[in-house]
PDB file of C-alpha atoms in Angstrom:
ATOM      1  CA  MET A   1      59.035  91.243 -13.769  1.00  0.00           C
ATOM      2  CA  ILE A   2      62.501  89.986 -14.693  1.00  0.00           C
ATOM      3  CA  GLU A   3      65.025  92.546 -15.939  1.00  0.00           C
ATOM      4  CA  SER A   4      66.542  92.171 -19.400  1.00  0.00           C
ATOM      5  CA  ALA A   5      70.075  91.880 -17.986  1.00  0.00           C
ATOM      6  CA  THR A   6      69.054  88.980 -15.736  1.00  0.00           C
ATOM      7  CA  PHE A   7      67.203  87.299 -18.596  1.00  0.00           C
ATOM      8  CA  HIS A   8      70.274  87.779 -20.776  1.00  0.00           C
ATOM      9  CA  VAL A   9      72.479  86.020 -18.230  1.00  0.00           C
ATOM     10  CA  MET A  10      70.050  83.095 -18.016  1.00  0.00           C
ATOM     11  CA  THR A  11      69.696  82.659 -21.767  1.00  0.00           C
ATOM     12  CA  THR A  12      73.426  83.104 -22.304  1.00  0.00           C
ATOM     13  CA  GLU A  13      74.136  80.310 -19.842  1.00  0.00           C
ATOM     14  CA  LEU A  14      71.704  78.074 -21.722  1.00  0.00           C
ATOM     15  CA  VAL A  15      73.376  78.857 -25.041  1.00  0.00           C
ATOM     16  CA  VAL A  16      76.938  78.509 -23.770  1.00  0.00           C
ATOM     17  CA  GLY A  17      76.220  75.325 -21.823  1.00  0.00           C
ATOM     18  CA  SER A  18      74.461  73.577 -24.661  1.00  0.00           C
ATOM     19  CA  PHE A  19      77.037  74.652 -27.252  1.00  0.00           C
ATOM     20  CA  ALA A  20      79.869  73.549 -24.949  1.00  0.00           C
ATOM     21  CA  LEU A  21      78.215  70.136 -24.541  1.00  0.00           C
ATOM     22  CA  ALA A  22      77.774  69.906 -28.313  1.00  0.00           C
ATOM     23  CA  GLY A  23      81.417  70.835 -28.919  1.00  0.00           C
ATOM     24  CA  LEU A  24      82.621  68.233 -26.430  1.00  0.00           C
ATOM     25  CA  CYS A  25      80.452  65.566 -28.066  1.00  0.00           C
ATOM     26  CA  PHE A  26      81.638  66.524 -31.562  1.00  0.00           C
ATOM     27  CA  PHE A  27      85.235  66.233 -30.361  1.00  0.00           C
ATOM     28  CA  LEU A  28      84.618  62.879 -28.647  1.00  0.00           C
ATOM     29  CA  HIS A  29      82.805  61.590 -31.724  1.00  0.00           C
ATOM     30  CA  SER A  30      85.888  62.343 -33.829  1.00  0.00           C
ATOM     31  CA  VAL A  31      88.123  60.685 -31.235  1.00  0.00           C
ATOM     32  CA  PHE A  32      85.948  57.563 -31.272  1.00  0.00           C
ATOM     33  CA  LEU A  33      86.080  57.591 -35.082  1.00  0.00           C
ATOM     34  CA  PHE A  34      89.881  57.501 -34.903  1.00  0.00           C
ATOM     35  CA  LEU A  35      90.138  54.911 -32.143  1.00  0.00           C
ATOM     36  CA  ASN A  36      87.334  52.428 -32.588  1.00  0.00           C
ATOM     37  CA  LYS A  37      84.816  52.627 -35.374  1.00  0.00           C
ATOM     38  CA  GLU A  38      82.459  50.120 -33.720  1.00  0.00           C
ATOM     39  CA  SER A  39      82.199  51.861 -30.344  1.00  0.00           C
ATOM     40  CA  LYS A  40      78.787  51.825 -28.687  1.00  0.00           C
ATOM     41  CA  PHE A  41      79.306  55.463 -27.700  1.00  0.00           C
ATOM     42  CA  MET A  42      79.428  56.764 -31.269  1.00  0.00           C
ATOM     43  CA  PRO A  43      75.662  57.038 -31.818  1.00  0.00           C
ATOM     44  CA  MET A  44      75.239  58.520 -28.345  1.00  0.00           C
ATOM     45  CA  MET A  45      77.877  61.209 -28.988  1.00  0.00           C
ATOM     46  CA  ASP A  46      76.395  62.018 -32.376  1.00  0.00           C
ATOM     47  CA  THR A  47      72.843  62.338 -31.072  1.00  0.00           C
ATOM     48  CA  THR A  48      73.842  64.297 -27.974  1.00  0.00           C
ATOM     49  CA  ALA A  49      75.936  66.728 -30.024  1.00  0.00           C
ATOM     50  CA  HIS A  50      73.111  67.499 -32.406  1.00  0.00           C
ATOM     51  CA  VAL A  51      70.374  67.756 -29.762  1.00  0.00           C
ATOM     52  CA  ALA A  52      72.545  70.088 -27.658  1.00  0.00           C
ATOM     53  CA  LEU A  53      73.339  72.133 -30.760  1.00  0.00           C
ATOM     54  CA  LEU A  54      69.630  72.403 -31.581  1.00  0.00           C
ATOM     55  CA  PHE A  55      68.780  73.494 -28.037  1.00  0.00           C
ATOM     56  CA  GLY A  56      71.547  76.102 -28.092  1.00  0.00           C
ATOM     57  CA  LEU A  57      70.366  77.332 -31.472  1.00  0.00           C
ATOM     58  CA  LEU A  58      66.788  77.678 -30.206  1.00  0.00           C
ATOM     59  CA  SER A  59      68.020  79.618 -27.157  1.00  0.00           C
ATOM     60  CA  LEU A  60      70.282  81.908 -29.203  1.00  0.00           C
ATOM     61  CA  PRO A  61      67.668  84.456 -30.375  1.00  0.00           C
ATOM     62  CA  PHE A  62      66.582  85.051 -26.782  1.00  0.00           C
ATOM     63  CA  ALA A  63      70.184  85.662 -25.728  1.00  0.00           C
ATOM     64  CA  ILE A  64      70.809  88.044 -28.629  1.00  0.00           C
ATOM     65  CA  LEU A  65      67.613  90.048 -28.163  1.00  0.00           C
ATOM     66  CA  SER A  66      67.960  90.289 -24.396  1.00  0.00           C
ATOM     67  CA  GLY A  67      71.611  91.285 -24.820  1.00  0.00           C
ATOM     68  CA  ILE A  68      70.666  94.133 -27.141  1.00  0.00           C
ATOM     69  CA  GLU A  69      67.921  95.206 -24.742  1.00  0.00           C
ATOM     70  CA  SER A  70      70.187  95.098 -21.685  1.00  0.00           C
ATOM     71  CA  SER A  71      72.962  97.111 -23.319  1.00  0.00           C
ATOM     72  CA  PRO A  72      72.667 100.715 -22.104  1.00  0.00           C
ATOM     73  CA  SER A  73      73.536 102.263 -25.456  1.00  0.00           C
ATOM     74  CA  GLY A  74      72.825  99.520 -27.992  1.00  0.00           C
ATOM     75  CA  ALA A  75      75.067  97.098 -29.868  1.00  0.00           C
ATOM     76  CA  HIS A  76      75.992  99.561 -32.600  1.00  0.00           C
ATOM     77  CA  THR A  77      77.978 101.874 -30.314  1.00  0.00           C
ATOM     78  CA  SER A  78      80.830  99.577 -29.316  1.00  0.00           C
ATOM     79  CA  PRO A  79      83.173  97.497 -31.482  1.00  0.00           C
ATOM     80  CA  LEU A  80      83.185  94.852 -28.752  1.00  0.00           C
ATOM     81  CA  LEU A  81      79.394  94.507 -28.831  1.00  0.00           C
ATOM     82  CA  ALA A  82      79.365  94.501 -32.624  1.00  0.00           C
ATOM     83  CA  ASN A  83      81.946  91.707 -32.609  1.00  0.00           C
ATOM     84  CA  LYS A  84      79.785  89.779 -30.142  1.00  0.00           C
ATOM     85  CA  MET A  85      76.834  90.099 -32.522  1.00  0.00           C
ATOM     86  CA  LEU A  86      78.924  88.994 -35.505  1.00  0.00           C
ATOM     87  CA  LEU A  87      80.381  85.998 -33.688  1.00  0.00           C
ATOM     88  CA  SER A  88      77.061  84.855 -32.244  1.00  0.00           C
ATOM     89  CA  THR A  89      75.282  85.048 -35.591  1.00  0.00           C
ATOM     90  CA  ALA A  90      78.226  83.290 -37.293  1.00  0.00           C
ATOM     91  CA  GLY A  91      78.090  80.535 -34.686  1.00  0.00           C
ATOM     92  CA  GLY A  92      74.337  80.288 -35.123  1.00  0.00           C
ATOM     93  CA  GLY A  93      74.686  80.063 -38.900  1.00  0.00           C
ATOM     94  CA  LEU A  94      77.313  77.353 -38.602  1.00  0.00           C
ATOM     95  CA  ALA A  95      75.094  75.452 -36.160  1.00  0.00           C
ATOM     96  CA  LEU A  96      72.155  75.716 -38.530  1.00  0.00           C
ATOM     97  CA  GLY A  97      74.304  74.406 -41.375  1.00  0.00           C
ATOM     98  CA  VAL A  98      75.577  71.509 -39.255  1.00  0.00           C
ATOM     99  CA  LEU A  99      72.041  70.531 -38.242  1.00  0.00           C
ATOM    100  CA  TYR A 100      70.779  70.756 -41.816  1.00  0.00           C
ATOM    101  CA  THR A 101      73.696  68.680 -43.093  1.00  0.00           C
ATOM    102  CA  ARG A 102      73.144  66.067 -40.392  1.00  0.00           C
ATOM    103  CA  TRP A 103      69.494  65.844 -41.356  1.00  0.00           C
ATOM    104  CA  LYS A 104      70.495  65.269 -44.992  1.00  0.00           C
ATOM    105  CA  MET A 105      73.195  62.649 -44.261  1.00  0.00           C
ATOM    106  CA  HIS A 106      71.413  60.710 -41.513  1.00  0.00           C
ATOM    107  CA  GLU A 107      72.319  57.220 -42.754  1.00  0.00           C
ATOM    108  CA  ASP A 108      75.705  57.976 -44.287  1.00  0.00           C
ATOM    109  CA  ASP A 109      78.547  55.667 -43.189  1.00  0.00           C
ATOM    110  CA  ARG A 110      81.457  57.903 -44.221  1.00  0.00           C
ATOM    111  CA  PRO A 111      83.625  59.466 -41.517  1.00  0.00           C
ATOM    112  CA  HIS A 112      82.207  62.755 -40.304  1.00  0.00           C
ATOM    113  CA  HIS A 113      85.407  64.562 -39.366  1.00  0.00           C
ATOM    114  CA  LEU A 114      84.603  67.662 -41.412  1.00  0.00           C
ATOM    115  CA  HIS A 115      81.070  67.719 -40.013  1.00  0.00           C
ATOM    116  CA  ASN A 116      82.443  67.458 -36.477  1.00  0.00           C
ATOM    117  CA  ALA A 117      84.951  70.216 -37.245  1.00  0.00           C
ATOM    118  CA  PHE A 118      82.176  72.606 -38.312  1.00  0.00           C
ATOM    119  CA  GLY A 119      80.184  71.712 -35.195  1.00  0.00           C
ATOM    120  CA  SER A 120      83.241  72.441 -33.071  1.00  0.00           C
ATOM    121  CA  LEU A 121      83.841  75.711 -34.937  1.00  0.00           C
ATOM    122  CA  SER A 122      80.279  76.751 -34.144  1.00  0.00           C
ATOM    123  CA  THR A 123      80.992  75.998 -30.491  1.00  0.00           C
ATOM    124  CA  ALA A 124      84.207  78.030 -30.636  1.00  0.00           C
ATOM    125  CA  CYS A 125      82.285  81.042 -31.982  1.00  0.00           C
ATOM    126  CA  MET A 126      79.796  80.837 -29.114  1.00  0.00           C
ATOM    127  CA  LEU A 127      82.450  80.411 -26.438  1.00  0.00           C
ATOM    128  CA  LEU A 128      84.414  83.335 -27.835  1.00  0.00           C
ATOM    129  CA  THR A 129      81.213  85.395 -27.814  1.00  0.00           C
ATOM    130  CA  ALA A 130      80.658  84.532 -24.154  1.00  0.00           C
ATOM    131  CA  SER A 131      84.237  85.430 -23.321  1.00  0.00           C
ATOM    132  CA  LEU A 132      83.806  88.817 -25.007  1.00  0.00           C
ATOM    133  CA  GLY A 133      80.761  89.310 -22.789  1.00  0.00           C
ATOM    134  CA  GLY A 134      83.045  88.886 -19.782  1.00  0.00           C
ATOM    135  CA  THR A 135      85.323  91.539 -21.251  1.00  0.00           C
ATOM    136  CA  TYR A 136      82.371  93.907 -21.645  1.00  0.00           C
ATOM    137  CA  THR A 137      80.877  93.429 -18.179  1.00  0.00           C
ATOM    138  CA  ARG A 138      83.902  92.715 -15.964  1.00  0.00           C
ATOM    139  CA  ALA A 139      86.873  93.779 -18.139  1.00  0.00           C
ATOM    140  CA  ASP A 140      88.196  90.256 -17.634  1.00  0.00           C
ATOM    141  CA  SER A 141      88.064  87.325 -20.017  1.00  0.00           C
ATOM    142  CA  LEU A 142      90.042  84.703 -21.862  1.00  0.00           C
ATOM    143  CA  THR A 143      90.321  86.994 -24.882  1.00  0.00           C
ATOM    144  CA  GLU A 144      93.052  89.245 -23.527  1.00  0.00           C
ATOM    145  CA  PHE A 145      95.366  87.874 -26.220  1.00  0.00           C
ATOM    146  CA  LEU A 146      92.973  89.278 -28.882  1.00  0.00           C
ATOM    147  CA  PRO A 147      93.226  93.042 -28.379  1.00  0.00           C
ATOM    148  CA  PHE A 148      91.822  93.876 -31.828  1.00  0.00           C
ATOM    149  CA  VAL A 149      88.289  92.715 -30.896  1.00  0.00           C
ATOM    150  CA  LYS A 150      87.957  95.550 -28.405  1.00  0.00           C
ATOM    151  CA  GLU A 151      88.790  98.413 -30.756  1.00  0.00           C
ATOM    152  CA  ASN A 152      87.966  97.149 -34.258  1.00  0.00           C
ATOM    153  CA  THR A 153      85.092  95.423 -35.977  1.00  0.00           C
ATOM    154  CA  LEU A 154      86.107  93.331 -38.946  1.00  0.00           C
ATOM    155  CA  LEU A 155      83.498  93.948 -41.634  1.00  0.00           C
ATOM    156  CA  LEU A 156      83.491  93.283 -45.347  1.00  0.00           C
ATOM    157  CA  PRO A 157      83.163  96.214 -47.703  1.00  0.00           C
ATOM    158  CA  SER A 158      79.737  96.513 -49.323  1.00  0.00           C
ATOM    159  CA  TRP A 159      80.933  95.392 -52.744  1.00  0.00           C
ATOM    160  CA  LEU A 160      82.509  92.242 -51.297  1.00  0.00           C
ATOM    161  CA  SER A 161      79.337  91.444 -49.353  1.00  0.00           C
ATOM    162  CA  ILE A 162      77.359  91.631 -52.593  1.00  0.00           C
ATOM    163  CA  VAL A 163      79.881  89.332 -54.317  1.00  0.00           C
ATOM    164  CA  VAL A 164      79.614  86.797 -51.481  1.00  0.00           C
ATOM    165  CA  ILE A 165      75.799  86.858 -51.630  1.00  0.00           C
ATOM    166  CA  ALA A 166      75.912  86.368 -55.411  1.00  0.00           C
ATOM    167  CA  LEU A 167      78.309  83.413 -55.022  1.00  0.00           C
ATOM    168  CA  ILE A 168      76.054  81.797 -52.433  1.00  0.00           C
ATOM    169  CA  LEU A 169      72.975  82.229 -54.600  1.00  0.00           C
ATOM    170  CA  ALA A 170      74.822  80.862 -57.645  1.00  0.00           C
ATOM    171  CA  ALA A 171      75.972  77.829 -55.651  1.00  0.00           C
ATOM    172  CA  LEU A 172      72.428  77.197 -54.444  1.00  0.00           C
ATOM    173  CA  LEU A 173      71.024  77.496 -57.956  1.00  0.00           C
ATOM    174  CA  MET A 174      73.698  75.220 -59.400  1.00  0.00           C
ATOM    175  CA  ARG A 175      72.984  72.623 -56.725  1.00  0.00           C
ATOM    176  CA  GLN A 176      69.288  72.655 -57.623  1.00  0.00           C
ATOM    177  CA  SER A 177      70.005  72.202 -61.334  1.00  0.00           C
ATOM    178  CA  SER A 178      72.791  69.652 -60.975  1.00  0.00           C
ATOM    179  CA  THR A 179      72.658  66.498 -63.066  1.00  0.00           C
ATOM    180  CA  VAL A 180      74.232  64.509 -60.254  1.00  0.00           C
ATOM    181  CA  GLN A 181      71.643  62.747 -58.129  1.00  0.00           C
ATOM    182  CA  HIS A 182      71.887  64.009 -54.534  1.00  0.00           C
ATOM    183  CA  ARG A 183      70.553  62.135 -51.562  1.00  0.00           C
TER     184      ARG A 183
END
């Protein structure tokens, strides 16, 4: 039987590798948009970015659950582990939004710089999460310049969380009842 810590390392490598590939492809897609709009690599970069993002997103729950299971005291006991959970779920939510948006705009000819930026931001969240994992296990990572993530967890107060949820629901309802025809 495989231990949860070993399984966590395997799934984390899948998530980080696929998100890193997606981030690189999103970046290259934006570069090709700036340089040469008719490049033959544009569709390849776009497709590769979204497939890698989807694979990373599908691997993410396994990495999160095995990470919680392999932690000796649980994710709620350490600000560092809580920040890892927040960043990984934020990156997953951004990835889900990017994939949904791509599905909706599949034949759109407008530049996709904002779309690529959100895909890259999702990648940044995942890479920062992985770096915090290095801080937790080896006390060494690329996040040494961010000392606040080790001692503090940045959370919204309850009232502000409720306001944000209400705004999101209102925006979703307004989009459904809009008189503008959406594609």
